[in-house]
PDB file of C-alpha atoms in Angstrom:
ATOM      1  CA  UNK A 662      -5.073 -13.939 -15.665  1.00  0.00           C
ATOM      2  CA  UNK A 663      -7.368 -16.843 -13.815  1.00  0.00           C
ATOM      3  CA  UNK A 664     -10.240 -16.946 -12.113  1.00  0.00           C
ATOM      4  CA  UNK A 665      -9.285 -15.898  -8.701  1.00  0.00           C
ATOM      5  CA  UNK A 666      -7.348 -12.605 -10.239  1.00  0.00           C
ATOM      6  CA  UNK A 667     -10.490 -11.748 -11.708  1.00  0.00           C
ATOM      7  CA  UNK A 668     -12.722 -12.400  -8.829  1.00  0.00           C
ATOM      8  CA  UNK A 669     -10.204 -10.691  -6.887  1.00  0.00           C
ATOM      9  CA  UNK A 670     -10.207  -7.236  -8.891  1.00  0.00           C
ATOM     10  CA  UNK A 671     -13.859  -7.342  -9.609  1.00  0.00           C
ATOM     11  CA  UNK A 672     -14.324  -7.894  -5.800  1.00  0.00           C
ATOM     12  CA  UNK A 673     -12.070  -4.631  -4.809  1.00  0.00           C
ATOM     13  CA  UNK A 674     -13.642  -2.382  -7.633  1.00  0.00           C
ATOM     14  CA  UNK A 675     -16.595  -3.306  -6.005  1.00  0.00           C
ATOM     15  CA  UNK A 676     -15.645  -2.307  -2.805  1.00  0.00           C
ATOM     16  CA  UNK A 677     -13.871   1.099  -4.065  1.00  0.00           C
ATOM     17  CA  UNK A 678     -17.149   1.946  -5.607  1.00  0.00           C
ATOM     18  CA  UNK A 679     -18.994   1.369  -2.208  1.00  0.00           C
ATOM     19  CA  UNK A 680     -16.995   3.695  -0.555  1.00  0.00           C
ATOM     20  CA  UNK A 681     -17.007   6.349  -3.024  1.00  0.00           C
ATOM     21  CA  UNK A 682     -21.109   6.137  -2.863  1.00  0.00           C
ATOM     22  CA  UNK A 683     -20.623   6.348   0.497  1.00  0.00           C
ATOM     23  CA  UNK A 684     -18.246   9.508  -0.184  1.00  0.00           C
ATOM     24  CA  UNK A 685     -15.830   7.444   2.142  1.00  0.00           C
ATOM     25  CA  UNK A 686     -13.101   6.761  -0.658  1.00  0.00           C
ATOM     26  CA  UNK A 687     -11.165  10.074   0.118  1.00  0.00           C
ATOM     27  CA  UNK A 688     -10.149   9.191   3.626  1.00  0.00           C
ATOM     28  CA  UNK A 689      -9.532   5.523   2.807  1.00  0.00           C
ATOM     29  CA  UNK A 690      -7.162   7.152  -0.375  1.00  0.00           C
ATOM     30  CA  UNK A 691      -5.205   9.158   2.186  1.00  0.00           C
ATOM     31  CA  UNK A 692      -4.681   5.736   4.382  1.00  0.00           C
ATOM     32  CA  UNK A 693      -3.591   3.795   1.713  1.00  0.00           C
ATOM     33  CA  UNK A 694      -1.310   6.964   0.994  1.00  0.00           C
ATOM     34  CA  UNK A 695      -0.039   7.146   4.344  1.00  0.00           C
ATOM     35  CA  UNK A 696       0.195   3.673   5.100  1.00  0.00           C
ATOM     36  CA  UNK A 697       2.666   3.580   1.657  1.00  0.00           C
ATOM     37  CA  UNK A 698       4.656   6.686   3.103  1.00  0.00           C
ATOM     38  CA  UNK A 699       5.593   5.096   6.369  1.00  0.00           C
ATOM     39  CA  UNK A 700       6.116   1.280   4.439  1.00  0.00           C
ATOM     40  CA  UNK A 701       8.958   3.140   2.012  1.00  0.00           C
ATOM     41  CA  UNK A 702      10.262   5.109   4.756  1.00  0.00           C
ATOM     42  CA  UNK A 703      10.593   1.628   6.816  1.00  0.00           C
ATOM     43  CA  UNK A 704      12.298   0.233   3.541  1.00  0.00           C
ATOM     44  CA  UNK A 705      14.340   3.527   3.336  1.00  0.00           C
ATOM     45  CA  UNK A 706      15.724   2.923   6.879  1.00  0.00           C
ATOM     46  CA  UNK A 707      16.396  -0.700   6.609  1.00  0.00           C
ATOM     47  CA  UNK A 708      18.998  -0.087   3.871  1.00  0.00           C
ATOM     48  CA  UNK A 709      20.407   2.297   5.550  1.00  0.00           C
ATOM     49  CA  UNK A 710      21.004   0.711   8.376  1.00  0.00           C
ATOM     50  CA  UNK A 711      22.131  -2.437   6.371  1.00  0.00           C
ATOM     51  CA  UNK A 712      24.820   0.009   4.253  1.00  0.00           C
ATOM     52  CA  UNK A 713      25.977   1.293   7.489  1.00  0.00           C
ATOM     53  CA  UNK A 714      26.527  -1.825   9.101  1.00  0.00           C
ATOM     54  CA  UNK A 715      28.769  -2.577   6.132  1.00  0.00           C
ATOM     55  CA  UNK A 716      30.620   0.377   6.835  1.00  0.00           C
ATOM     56  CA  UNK A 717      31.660  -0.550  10.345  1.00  0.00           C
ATOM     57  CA  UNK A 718      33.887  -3.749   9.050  1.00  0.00           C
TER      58      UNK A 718
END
């Protein structure tokens, strides 16, 4: 791991534990949840459309 990984993680625990004293990190949880929902479902529908274009060949 180098020095920007590090900086990097110590900089985003840093901001996680801002927003939990804030009591903030719930709603930011269920964003980052949501926001990774719709991205797989995105993924999820690009295949199938790419395994159904085979299809019609």
């Amino acid at each position: 791991m180098n020095d920007d990984d590090v900086s990097r993680r110590r900089n985003l625990s840093q901001k996680l534990s801002e927003k939990m004293d804030s009591g903030d990190w719930a709603t930011s949880y269920e964003m980052a949840e949501r926001q990774e929902k719709e991205r797989a479902a995105r993924i999820r529908k690009a295949i199938e459309e790419f395994q159904n274009r085979g299809k019609g060949s």
